Each structure stands twice: as structure tokens, then as C-alpha cells.
Amino acid sequence: MKYEKLFAAGRIGRLELRNRIVMPAMGTSLATASGEASDEMIAYYEERAAGGCGLIITEITRVDNETGVGTPNQLNASDLLYVPRLEKLARAVHRHDSRIFLQLQHPGRQNHGRLIGGKQIVAPSAVMSSAIGEMPRELATEEVEVLVGKFVFGAYIAQLAGIDGVEIHGAHGYLIGQFLSPLTNLRTDKYGGALEGRMRFLCEIVQGIKKTCGAGFPVSVRIDGDEFVPGGITLEEALLTAQQLEKLGVDCINVSAGTYESSNTIIEPISYPQGWKKHLAAAMKQAVQIPVIACDVIRKPDFAESLLEEGNTDFVALGRALLADPQWGNKAAEGREAEIRTCISCLYCIQEVMECKVIKCAVNARAGRELEFPEPQQNGDGRVVAVVGGGPAGMEAARVLAQRKFKPVLFEARDVLGGSVELGSRPPLKEKLNWFLDSMEHQLEQLHVDVRLSEKPTLEELQALDPYAVFVAAGARPIVPAIPGVTGEHVSTVVDVLSGAAVIRDKRAVVIGSGMTGLETAEYLAEQGNQVTVVEMQPRVGPDAYLPNLIDIVTRLKKNGVQLLASTKLVEVREGAVVLENVSTGDISVQDTDAVVLSIGVKPERGFVDELKRAMPQVKVLGDAAKPGRIGQAIQSGFETAYVLK
């Protein structure tokens, strides 16, 4: 086998696992409102077990209903009434020779009062998280002792349900991590002070679980190798913590990093490479004898194998990788790596959950919807479907149509597939988009999809195919505002720049619009030696961007000397200058520039669609051609339109 280390059996305590692939805890909001494992959640985890995952660790599971509600629809292990559905979850995973741990968690100060009935959130000490903005109250000593019992009872519930073990969440700045951190634990009782006191809460939980559930019941502890916040947990202290946990009988250490105040080190944006924090697990592996699980932005099987070969870790945690492709393990084991649909680290998944919606994946429309979309019916009977546009929506539609035994013919006006995603891969640190596109192209080849590049079909050419249906996924065109001078030769769009139609080097460039596309294009231009200014009408730059992505790119833009102007409107383009208006004060300014790049959105082309609808019996419009959006919306549109075609 190519990946001998990855698919070697492993052990955590007395529990044997069929391989070294671990699905770490990720919030899903798929539980019922009361906290039971829903059928949707069970199907979601079962699909990943069937896909070759050795160990699944569930999402954060509540042990305390008074102050410990982490998300609205969260797994719950605070009462015996939750046992039956957890048992059903365990059985579903076990059917596929996989194992499952329940992750026990309390959010502490990283919470909101609205989730706990308006009560004040709690913490080891009254230290507010700047990411939350709510002051917690300090837990009384007696309250901490009660919480120890609740964690222990949660483990007992898991054991009753046939769950194979538990993981105690002591990382990411949640309650246990808050007790461990010198930044957030300022207590003077037995649960504070030096490391021994700060560890006491966690140690009592471990001891209680081992006493109640038996020494043979596996316990993993997730800890931060580094909190990446000044005054917080460092690697040196994390190693001491792990060594003490090993002495207590903990069976495994799951190494992660970060808190909400350094959130991009927990769930990394696209710019972070595979293995950027592998030194944390490597150090932990040297410090303890028990197994180590590493969360290292692992996307590719060969990289996972290299970590195991180097002795950096004992198990590799594949979180978002298994959202994107639940068959990751099987495909790697069978030498089908090219088929793996790679996570693009876009943060769509966590953004949806943080907005109180269910888990979604930008590149996998079925994630969290496995019951809603079982394997599609293969009833296409070879009927031709013309797909106009080879962007993400068109490619996904063609893939699903081919799976259903239709005969898709995919037209793309450019000489490459990928549409806006291919263009979006050109700015710095966006190579993961190419990984995704490569896997999509490979799947289309395997399915023998008729792909016609550099072709923009006319109505007559489409009619000549005598198609059963026509899918229009031709994208949208950039918006060009009606302002003086905007048609000048030195004015271009982001599409012009990223496609290479407009080459701008060593000039003064102004980018109009600070959506993620505009900001990424600004970074691209800065790398070409340009002096770049970004202009945004709204009060803040990146008004619609997800904050972690925005922080990531703005940090780099500032390092590259890019000027960011919010509350500023373009009112005129002149030869060698732009006229800008401060929308707050009405003040007018003139800024010298050699090039103007427009990034103020796109709008669908409706003319061809209307012509098609008048002439063809069944026309479906999808992706940006229907409604401009992100990759996730495009993939979902392509998938669902092809899935439901009758």
C-alpha cells in the first residue's frame, strides 16, 4: 500500500483503530433543539465512517445546561435521556469498523448571555474576551466542583451509550483552557495560582472519569500547544501539562492551538499552508509516551503520510478535509488521490455554524444534508443536457448529470475550466483553489463528460444538439458604474487584471471596491510592484467579508504598504488621477494614479437566457448567472439543479 503509515492500525489506550485518520470535533448544529443526536447528524457521521475514517470525535457536547450552552443546536450529555440517540449514533459508526469519541465541552467566557437565558457568562476569573465583548463573572469554588461532576457524568452517559471514549476539550480558549491559561485564570483558591492549581479542574475531571468509567475507558484531552496570545499558554507550559496528564492516565493528547482572540490559528484561512504548526505536535510527541493527534491543516494524503513518517504525530486530524470529501480515506487507500475533493480553507463551514445555521461545505453540497440528498437516481437514459459555462456551478452540474447517466455537453468560452474560481486562484496564497479545480476536472474526465473549451455556443448550435435541457451557468459580468471617465484606457476590471488582459506593473493603482475579490486583486497588484490604494464607499473595508478572512488579508495588505480608504467614493476618473469624495464629510480630493481597477460587483447577463427560454423547452439558470454569490452558493446551485432534473 502506498500510504503504509496512514493505514496502519493504531491504539488509544486499549482501543484499537483501523488506521491513523481522525475526524476531529467540528460544530455542526445538526443536533435537535433539545440536544439529541438527530437522524441528520447520524447520517453525517456515518458517511464519514463509511468513507474510511478510523476515529470520529463528535462536535462539542454540552455537559451543563445552566452556563455551558455552546451553540443553539448542540449535542447534549447532561441527562440519561440522551443515551438512546447517542447509542444509535455509535451503532451507525461501528457498522463501518470505525470508532467514536464524545467531546465534552463548556464554553466559559467564550459565550454569549443570550445562549444561557440572558444570564451572565462565567469563567475562572472576570477577564473579558475581546472577541466576545461580554464580561464574565468568576465561578465560585463550589460551582467549579459541581462542574467537575457534570463532566464526569457526561463521560458516564457516553459509556452507557456504547461510545468508545471521550475527549475533554481543554483547548481553543474554552472553560478548561481558561483555567489552564495564566492570562485568564487569576484565581487565588485551589483552582488558581501556579500550573498545578490551574490544572486542578482538568485533573479532577480526568480522575473522576477514570474512577467512574474505569481505567480502560479511553480519555483524550485536547489542549493548545500555543494560544498565540500574549500572556497565554506557551508550548513550554503545554508540554508540562501533557506530561502531568499522562501521569494521571490520560490515553491521548490532541494538539491544537489558539483561542477566539487568535481564531485564525484554530480554523485557518486559505493562506495558511499544510503543517504550519506541526512543530507543536512534534514537540508533544517528544514529551509524552501516549499517542498524539495533530491538527495541522492536513489536506493531502502524501502530506499526512510524511508527518507520520517523520514521527511528528501518531494520528492525523482531518477536519475540514472530511467535510469536503467524506471518502478521503477510501480514495487515498485505493490510490485514487486525484479524485479527492480538496478543502479550499474558505471558512464557509464555520461561518454558517457561527451564524446559527447547520454545517455546510463550499465544495460539497451534500455536507450536513446526507439524508436530504442520498445517492442520485441514475435515470438520465443518455439524454443530452447542454451546460453553458465551465465555472464551479457548470462543472458541478455536469458532474452530477453524468453520474445520473445524462449526457452533459459542457461549453466554456475561455480555454480553461473554473470560471471565477480559476481567476480567483491567481492572487497570492490561493493555490488550494487549483487543488479543488484539478479534482473537479479529473472527475469530469473519469465520467467522460464532453468538454468543449473556447466555445461560446449560439442558439442555433445548442438547438442542433436537440438537448433535453439547457443549463446556463455562464457567470456574470463586472459592473461598470456610469461616472465620468470610466471608459478611459487606463480603467480595467478585476477580471481584466486576473485574466491577464490588463497588465499593470510598477504603477500607481487604485482598486475601487473592497470585497474579498478587490482585496485579493490589490494584493496581486502589490506583488507586481505597484503602489496600491483600495477605495471603499462603506464605513469599513470588506463590509461583506467574513471577519477571519478579512483580518488575514488586511494584515498582509498593510505589510505590503497598501493604503485602505473607507467611506470614500469614486466620482470621476481623469487622465492620471481619480477624484474621490469622503461620503461622511463630502470633502473632495484628487489622487494621482496610473491605473484604475473596478471591483464593485457583478450582474447576470439576462439577454441570452431570455432568448433561450423563448426557444428551448427546458432552461435552468444557475450559479452567478442566476444570482451572484460565493463558491458555496455556485456549487450548491449546480448540484441541486442537476440532482432534481426530471
XYZ file of C-alpha atoms in Angstrom:
646
model
C 0.000 0.000 0.000
C 1.253 3.487 -0.898
C 0.462 5.059 2.482
C 1.614 2.372 4.880
C 1.838 4.609 7.957
C -1.529 6.276 7.327
C -3.361 2.977 7.060
C -1.534 1.082 9.772
C -3.636 0.072 12.781
C -3.206 2.226 15.868
C -4.193 2.219 19.530
C -5.507 4.759 22.010
C -5.366 3.096 25.382
C -6.908 -0.333 24.924
C -8.908 0.734 21.890
C -7.635 -0.441 18.509
C -8.258 1.757 15.467
C -8.085 0.533 11.886
C -5.973 3.461 10.645
C -4.451 6.774 11.687
C -7.209 9.036 10.310
C -9.103 11.026 12.937
C -12.034 13.324 12.284
C -11.661 15.988 15.000
C -14.552 17.812 16.606
C -16.297 20.382 14.423
C -19.556 22.132 15.246
C -22.449 21.062 13.029
C -25.702 22.377 14.595
C -27.259 19.130 13.377
C -28.466 18.043 16.816
C -32.099 18.568 17.741
C -33.089 21.690 19.653
C -33.032 19.625 22.865
C -29.550 18.279 22.130
C -30.242 14.759 20.896
C -28.347 13.200 18.019
C -30.706 13.730 15.085
C -31.056 11.433 12.104
C -29.284 14.114 10.047
C -26.329 14.109 12.433
C -26.140 10.323 12.468
C -26.151 10.199 8.654
C -23.441 12.884 8.540
C -21.090 10.989 10.852
C -21.912 7.598 9.339
C -20.942 8.778 5.875
C -17.503 9.773 7.157
C -17.106 6.450 8.959
C -18.021 4.630 5.741
C -15.504 6.820 3.902
C -12.548 5.336 5.731
C -12.148 7.376 8.923
C -10.668 5.390 11.815
C -11.863 7.592 14.691
C -14.594 10.223 14.764
C -14.678 12.798 17.555
C -18.071 14.457 17.779
C -18.763 18.147 17.892
C -18.629 19.969 21.230
C -21.053 18.226 23.568
C -22.782 20.051 26.394
C -22.473 18.828 29.972
C -24.092 21.835 31.682
C -27.388 23.426 30.674
C -27.099 26.368 33.075
C -23.971 28.138 31.860
C -22.485 25.710 29.346
C -24.609 26.102 26.226
C -22.121 26.472 23.370
C -24.441 26.598 20.342
C -28.240 26.518 19.937
C -28.385 23.039 18.342
C -25.617 21.249 20.195
C -25.165 17.652 21.278
C -26.068 17.195 24.930
C -24.785 14.722 27.501
C -26.243 16.214 30.665
C -29.036 13.691 31.252
C -29.715 9.987 30.812
C -32.484 10.771 28.339
C -29.775 11.432 25.719
C -28.437 7.869 25.859
C -30.732 6.197 23.259
C -29.925 8.562 20.400
C -26.217 8.535 21.258
C -26.409 4.738 21.177
C -27.914 4.930 17.698
C -25.071 7.221 16.637
C -22.477 4.797 17.999
C -24.056 1.856 16.178
C -24.058 3.753 12.883
C -20.330 4.477 13.164
C -19.463 0.976 14.363
C -21.157 -0.559 11.316
C -18.196 0.606 9.277
C -15.425 -0.584 11.604
C -14.843 2.955 12.853
C -14.784 4.229 16.430
C -16.278 7.323 18.021
C -15.456 9.616 20.960
C -17.799 12.180 22.502
C -16.121 15.541 23.031
C -17.155 17.159 26.334
C -17.019 20.955 26.460
C -18.011 24.108 28.331
C -17.518 27.489 26.579
C -16.841 29.550 29.694
C -16.203 33.194 28.803
C -16.277 32.453 25.054
C -20.029 32.532 25.069
C -22.960 34.932 24.925
C -25.575 35.562 27.584
C -28.350 35.123 25.008
C -27.474 31.413 24.800
C -27.989 30.892 28.532
C -31.237 32.740 29.071
C -29.700 36.179 29.468
C -27.566 35.205 32.449
C -24.030 36.485 32.803
C -21.459 34.187 31.242
C -18.925 32.514 33.555
C -15.181 31.994 33.663
C -12.374 31.152 36.094
C -11.864 34.898 36.550
C -13.570 38.110 35.479
C -11.417 38.581 32.379
C -13.332 39.566 29.260
C -12.580 38.110 25.832
C -12.123 40.902 23.304
C -13.639 38.576 20.702
C -16.878 38.317 22.725
C -17.218 41.667 24.450
C -19.134 40.392 27.500
C -17.671 40.480 30.986
C -17.895 37.051 32.687
C -18.378 36.522 36.376
C -15.907 34.418 38.342
C -17.128 30.939 39.246
C -17.287 30.194 42.946
C -15.160 27.297 44.190
C -18.287 25.237 44.847
C -19.535 25.869 41.302
C -16.264 24.571 39.876
C -16.596 21.418 41.949
C -20.123 20.906 40.616
C -18.881 21.319 37.050
C -16.279 18.599 37.614
C -19.137 16.229 38.399
C -21.025 17.290 35.289
C -18.077 16.471 33.032
C -17.738 13.085 34.726
C -21.451 12.393 34.305
C -21.170 13.301 30.608
C -18.483 10.631 30.202
C -20.695 8.120 32.030
C -23.541 8.866 29.593
C -21.181 8.300 26.659
C -20.074 4.966 28.074
C -23.677 3.856 28.658
C -24.460 4.690 25.029
C -21.674 2.492 23.700
C -19.471 5.436 22.700
C -15.855 4.224 22.594
C -14.303 7.042 24.633
C -14.413 10.742 25.406
C -12.343 13.763 24.620
C -12.144 16.592 27.138
C -11.936 19.919 25.328
C -9.191 21.873 27.047
C -8.179 23.956 24.031
C -9.335 26.950 21.958
C -9.887 29.196 24.961
C -12.932 27.350 26.307
C -13.539 26.911 30.038
C -10.926 24.243 30.756
C -8.385 26.127 28.661
C -9.290 29.284 30.577
C -8.410 27.521 33.814
C -5.101 26.364 32.324
C -4.087 29.765 30.945
C -2.260 32.284 33.154
C -3.915 35.015 31.091
C -7.467 34.079 32.101
C -7.003 32.329 35.466
C -6.298 34.886 38.183
C -7.877 32.842 40.985
C -6.441 32.591 44.477
C -8.268 29.417 45.565
C -7.191 25.828 44.891
C -8.059 26.177 41.200
C -5.634 29.045 40.538
C -2.067 30.163 41.023
C 0.804 28.071 39.679
C 0.332 25.454 36.962
C -0.577 22.776 39.491
C -3.541 24.838 40.692
C -4.589 25.893 37.203
C -4.573 22.241 36.143
C -6.640 21.077 39.112
C -10.027 21.476 37.391
C -8.915 19.349 34.435
C -7.129 16.824 36.630
C -10.202 16.302 38.823
C -12.294 15.718 35.701
C -9.844 13.104 34.401
C -9.617 11.379 37.764
C -13.396 11.358 38.123
C -13.902 9.825 34.668
C -11.304 7.133 35.290
C -12.880 6.302 38.639
C -16.443 6.225 37.276
C -15.898 4.658 33.853
C -12.878 2.510 34.647
C -9.221 2.772 33.701
C -9.875 1.042 30.394
C -12.316 3.675 29.112
C -10.256 5.885 26.756
C -9.851 9.566 27.593
C -8.306 12.022 25.142
C -7.577 15.612 26.136
C -7.422 18.367 23.552
C -5.025 21.128 24.558
C -3.431 24.124 22.907
C 0.216 23.729 22.060
C 0.240 27.523 21.942
C -2.593 30.016 22.448
C -0.826 32.589 20.268
C -1.954 35.417 22.548
C 0.381 37.481 24.733
C 0.408 36.144 28.286
C -1.400 32.940 27.315
C -0.355 29.298 27.198
C 3.000 28.683 25.530
C 4.406 25.458 24.131
C 6.716 25.055 27.132
C 3.794 25.086 29.564
C 1.641 22.915 27.282
C 4.309 20.201 27.386
C 4.331 20.252 31.187
C 0.537 19.982 31.171
C 0.622 16.983 28.834
C 3.216 15.197 30.944
C 1.081 15.611 34.044
C -1.985 14.345 32.181
C -0.043 11.282 31.095
C 0.760 10.525 34.733
C -2.963 10.716 35.538
C -3.755 8.008 32.993
C -4.931 10.112 30.033
C -4.750 7.933 26.927
C -4.144 10.524 24.203
C -3.232 14.180 23.645
C -4.925 16.053 20.796
C -2.757 19.076 19.974
C -4.398 22.198 18.603
C -3.810 25.937 19.028
C -5.419 29.309 19.526
C -8.371 30.994 21.207
C -11.143 33.191 19.837
C -8.716 36.102 20.177
C -6.304 34.313 17.824
C -9.017 32.485 15.922
C -7.132 32.181 12.643
C -4.774 29.750 14.370
C -7.732 27.463 15.198
C -9.565 27.379 11.864
C -7.087 28.682 9.351
C -7.952 30.761 6.263
C -6.701 29.786 2.823
C -3.308 31.470 3.214
C -2.095 29.022 5.876
C -0.069 26.143 4.383
C -0.300 22.491 5.355
C 1.690 21.814 8.502
C 2.374 25.411 9.511
C 2.051 24.433 13.205
C 3.419 20.894 13.011
C 6.191 21.856 15.436
C 3.618 21.824 18.253
C 2.709 18.155 17.812
C 6.329 17.236 17.128
C 7.377 18.708 20.471
C 4.468 16.997 22.220
C 5.438 13.663 20.673
C 8.874 14.012 22.235
C 7.457 14.972 25.635
C 4.982 12.107 26.189
C 4.739 8.399 25.507
C 0.975 8.288 24.919
C -0.384 8.832 21.376
C -0.589 12.313 19.902
C -3.194 13.572 17.431
C -2.111 16.528 15.276
C -4.350 19.230 13.794
C -2.028 20.569 11.087
C -4.179 21.840 8.180
C -3.760 18.458 6.501
C -5.300 18.296 3.031
C -3.266 15.768 1.007
C -2.580 12.063 1.759
C 1.111 12.370 0.933
C 1.500 15.169 3.467
C -0.351 13.157 6.115
C 1.959 10.230 5.428
C 5.037 12.465 5.711
C 4.007 13.659 9.182
C 3.675 10.060 10.348
C 6.951 9.023 8.725
C 8.785 11.916 10.394
C 7.392 10.896 13.776
C 5.635 14.240 14.224
C 2.442 12.563 15.368
C 0.672 9.231 15.836
C -2.678 10.213 14.294
C -3.595 12.863 11.725
C -6.683 15.010 12.270
C -8.631 15.633 9.066
C -11.367 18.102 9.917
C -12.467 20.230 7.001
C -10.832 17.742 4.626
C -13.550 15.247 5.592
C -16.266 17.859 5.194
C -15.127 18.426 1.634
C -14.782 14.724 0.842
C -16.090 12.100 3.279
C -14.479 9.429 1.064
C -10.995 10.907 1.619
C -9.738 7.791 3.424
C -11.079 5.255 0.943
C -9.793 7.222 -2.039
C -6.322 7.510 -0.516
C -6.243 3.809 0.390
C -7.289 2.803 -3.127
C -4.800 5.043 -4.929
C -7.497 7.458 -6.089
C -5.954 10.607 -4.620
C -6.713 12.603 -7.765
C -10.425 12.121 -7.065
C -10.274 13.695 -3.596
C -12.297 16.890 -3.489
C -9.930 19.140 -1.598
C -10.929 21.614 1.095
C -10.126 25.170 -0.018
C -9.957 26.637 3.527
C -12.564 29.278 2.683
C -14.165 29.189 6.190
C -17.668 28.831 4.716
C -18.326 25.920 7.091
C -17.563 27.729 10.335
C -19.227 30.940 9.151
C -22.509 29.092 8.621
C -22.337 27.454 12.071
C -21.414 30.718 13.793
C -24.490 32.283 12.189
C -26.629 29.587 13.874
C -27.165 27.630 10.661
C -26.283 23.989 10.027
C -22.878 22.879 8.808
C -22.191 23.373 5.096
C -19.197 22.978 2.824
C -18.471 25.224 -0.138
C -17.195 22.363 -2.297
C -19.508 19.594 -1.061
C -23.192 20.478 -1.344
C -24.206 17.271 0.476
C -22.301 18.022 3.690
C -24.830 18.004 6.534
C -27.588 17.131 4.036
C -26.825 13.448 3.501
C -30.394 12.400 4.276
C -31.816 15.120 2.060
C -29.629 14.087 -0.878
C -28.905 10.351 -0.958
C -27.082 8.969 -3.976
C -28.848 10.395 -7.068
C -31.050 8.286 -9.309
C -29.316 7.064 -12.462
C -32.221 7.710 -14.791
C -30.738 10.081 -17.355
C -31.027 7.465 -20.114
C -28.316 9.159 -22.160
C -30.363 12.301 -22.749
C -28.254 15.297 -23.768
C -28.048 18.297 -21.450
C -26.132 21.332 -22.675
C -24.283 23.158 -19.899
C -23.159 26.645 -20.894
C -20.346 27.828 -18.631
C -17.473 25.879 -17.087
C -17.234 27.648 -13.747
C -17.945 25.890 -10.440
C -21.719 25.724 -10.983
C -21.396 24.376 -14.509
C -18.701 21.848 -13.616
C -20.683 20.569 -10.647
C -23.867 20.324 -12.682
C -22.069 18.392 -15.426
C -20.556 16.026 -12.860
C -23.891 15.211 -11.235
C -25.654 14.905 -14.593
C -23.033 12.413 -15.746
C -23.422 10.421 -12.536
C -27.149 10.289 -13.260
C -26.407 8.904 -16.758
C -27.418 12.007 -18.650
C -25.031 13.087 -21.404
C -23.797 16.574 -20.457
C -22.039 18.710 -23.043
C -20.087 21.418 -21.218
C -19.250 24.635 -23.096
C -16.689 27.122 -21.774
C -15.838 30.351 -23.586
C -12.324 30.520 -22.133
C -9.566 27.996 -22.800
C -9.630 26.718 -19.204
C -12.320 25.490 -16.848
C -13.022 27.063 -13.479
C -14.562 30.437 -14.255
C -14.289 32.891 -11.382
C -12.622 30.259 -9.195
C -9.779 29.838 -11.693
C -9.314 33.605 -11.804
C -9.511 33.694 -8.014
C -6.620 31.235 -7.774
C -4.181 33.758 -9.282
C -3.650 36.137 -6.347
C -1.018 35.130 -3.769
C -1.603 32.160 -1.425
C -4.675 30.879 -3.304
C -3.216 27.609 -4.623
C -5.773 25.479 -2.757
C -8.342 26.632 -5.314
C -6.298 24.902 -8.003
C -6.281 21.692 -5.957
C -10.065 21.791 -5.973
C -10.294 22.576 -9.690
C -7.845 19.795 -10.531
C -10.011 17.257 -8.712
C -13.144 18.559 -10.456
C -11.514 18.278 -13.882
C -10.318 14.768 -13.059
C -13.840 13.707 -12.126
C -15.234 15.115 -15.371
C -12.600 13.158 -17.310
C -13.443 9.959 -15.459
C -17.119 10.450 -16.222
C -16.298 11.079 -19.906
C -18.021 14.451 -19.937
C -17.867 16.147 -23.341
C -15.987 19.369 -22.501
C -15.701 21.991 -25.237
C -13.257 24.761 -24.359
C -13.011 28.098 -26.165
C -16.598 27.695 -27.347
C -19.451 30.078 -26.687
C -22.429 28.361 -28.319
C -25.111 30.204 -30.249
C -28.784 29.362 -30.006
C -28.559 27.501 -33.303
C -25.617 25.407 -32.111
C -27.480 24.459 -28.953
C -30.608 23.584 -30.910
C -28.519 21.315 -33.146
C -27.771 19.157 -30.078
C -31.512 18.623 -29.580
C -30.924 18.811 -25.794
C -33.349 17.556 -23.193
C -32.421 20.631 -21.145
C -30.049 23.587 -21.220
C -28.241 24.716 -18.078
C -26.944 28.271 -18.226
C -24.019 28.792 -15.852
C -22.195 31.443 -17.847
C -21.433 33.593 -14.834
C -21.926 37.334 -14.640
C -20.190 40.426 -15.950
C -18.454 43.107 -13.891
C -20.458 46.185 -13.019
C -19.083 49.377 -14.550
C -20.594 52.494 -12.946
C -21.777 55.422 -15.079
C -19.302 58.036 -13.896
C -17.195 60.465 -15.926
C -14.010 58.991 -17.373
C -14.743 55.361 -16.500
C -14.251 54.236 -20.109
C -10.675 55.503 -20.219
C -7.891 53.234 -21.443
C -6.277 53.072 -18.003
C -9.504 51.733 -16.421
C -9.959 47.951 -16.176
C -11.879 45.407 -14.105
C -10.579 42.756 -11.749
C -11.433 40.170 -14.416
C -9.166 42.017 -16.860
C -6.346 42.073 -14.331
C -6.586 38.479 -13.125
C -7.078 37.054 -16.622
C -4.011 38.892 -17.900
C -5.968 41.071 -20.345
C -4.737 44.116 -18.418
C -1.118 44.057 -17.246
C -0.291 46.576 -14.520
C 3.264 46.681 -13.162
C 5.309 49.277 -11.275
C 2.488 51.811 -11.333
C 0.201 53.708 -9.015
C -3.009 51.673 -8.982
C -6.364 52.365 -7.347
C -8.761 49.470 -6.727
C -12.391 50.550 -6.424
C -14.274 48.185 -4.093
C -13.052 46.188 -1.105
C -14.895 42.918 -1.305
C -12.638 39.883 -0.995
C -12.085 39.898 -4.762
C -10.984 43.530 -4.666
C -8.684 42.971 -1.705
C -7.129 39.868 -3.242
C -6.602 41.739 -6.507
C -4.963 44.546 -4.543
C -2.534 42.009 -3.079
C -1.889 40.620 -6.558
C -1.140 44.127 -7.840
C 1.145 44.862 -4.891
C 3.161 41.761 -5.756
C 3.586 43.187 -9.271
C 5.438 46.133 -7.786
C 2.528 48.554 -7.840
C 1.739 51.224 -5.261
C -1.855 50.287 -4.419
C -4.796 52.113 -2.846
C -8.144 50.450 -2.149
C -11.253 52.670 -2.104
C -14.470 51.584 -0.346
C -17.752 53.514 -0.027
C -18.884 51.701 3.123
C -17.688 52.762 6.593
C -15.298 49.813 6.797
C -13.176 47.885 4.353
C -14.510 44.439 3.414
C -18.075 45.156 4.563
C -19.427 41.760 3.490
C -16.325 39.654 4.155
C -16.177 37.043 6.898
C -14.075 38.661 9.624
C -11.313 35.989 9.942
C -10.738 36.095 6.167
C -10.739 39.882 6.270
C -8.225 40.037 9.120
C -5.979 37.603 7.283
C -5.733 39.562 4.048
C -5.804 43.075 5.543
C -2.833 42.156 7.748
C -0.834 41.243 4.643
C -2.009 44.266 2.672
C -0.806 46.615 5.394
C 2.578 44.874 5.450
C 2.777 45.453 1.691
C 2.036 49.151 2.115
C -1.427 49.056 0.540
C -3.498 52.101 1.508
C -7.089 51.355 2.564
C -9.646 54.163 2.287
C -13.113 53.516 3.718
C -16.095 55.900 3.495
C -14.723 57.044 0.155
C -16.480 57.170 -3.228
C -15.087 57.383 -6.736
C -16.783 60.319 -8.511
C -14.592 60.845 -11.586
C -11.703 59.282 -13.458
C -9.265 61.694 -15.080
C -6.133 61.163 -17.090
C -3.538 60.332 -14.434
C -5.858 60.843 -11.446
C -9.077 59.902 -9.694
C -11.475 62.250 -7.943
C -12.683 60.897 -4.609
C -15.392 62.020 -2.209
C -15.472 61.392 1.528
C -19.056 60.178 1.980
C -19.089 61.273 5.629
C -17.941 64.847 5.139
C -18.495 65.474 1.438
C -14.868 66.586 1.055
C -13.388 66.126 -2.433
C -9.807 65.007 -3.051
C -7.736 64.199 -6.123
C -5.308 61.281 -6.072
C -2.704 60.690 -8.752
C -2.903 57.277 -10.355
C -1.760 55.412 -13.438
C -4.376 52.638 -13.356
C -7.914 52.215 -12.028
C -9.282 48.720 -11.328
C -13.024 48.260 -10.776
C -14.211 45.650 -8.277
C -17.721 46.752 -7.364
C -19.604 43.559 -8.053
C -21.115 41.644 -10.948
C -24.539 41.283 -12.511
C -26.018 38.398 -14.520
C -26.347 38.551 -18.298
C -30.064 38.057 -18.983
C -30.320 38.587 -22.736
C -29.109 35.163 -23.856
C -31.120 33.448 -21.108
C -34.320 35.133 -22.246
C -33.591 34.143 -25.856
C -33.035 30.528 -24.809
C -36.224 30.392 -22.766
C -38.247 31.546 -25.765
C -36.740 28.851 -27.986
C -35.987 25.843 -25.750
C -38.427 23.742 -23.699
C -36.373 23.418 -20.502
C -33.805 26.057 -19.464
C -32.235 26.184 -15.992
C -30.168 29.142 -14.799
C -27.593 28.521 -12.074
C -24.574 29.957 -10.302
C -23.707 33.623 -10.826
C -25.875 33.625 -13.949
C -28.868 33.344 -11.593
C -27.616 35.194 -8.537
C -24.025 36.254 -7.883
C -22.553 34.625 -4.794
C -19.657 32.691 -3.324
C -18.260 29.333 -4.405
C -20.537 27.569 -1.942
C -23.667 29.015 -3.500
C -22.426 28.177 -7.005
C -21.640 24.558 -6.135
C -24.958 24.154 -4.329
C -26.817 25.623 -7.303
C -25.098 23.305 -9.765
C -25.561 20.249 -7.577
C -29.229 20.764 -6.739
C -30.278 21.762 -10.251
C -28.697 18.626 -11.705
C -29.892 16.414 -8.850
C -33.580 17.291 -9.245
C -33.736 17.376 -13.061
C -36.632 15.203 -14.172
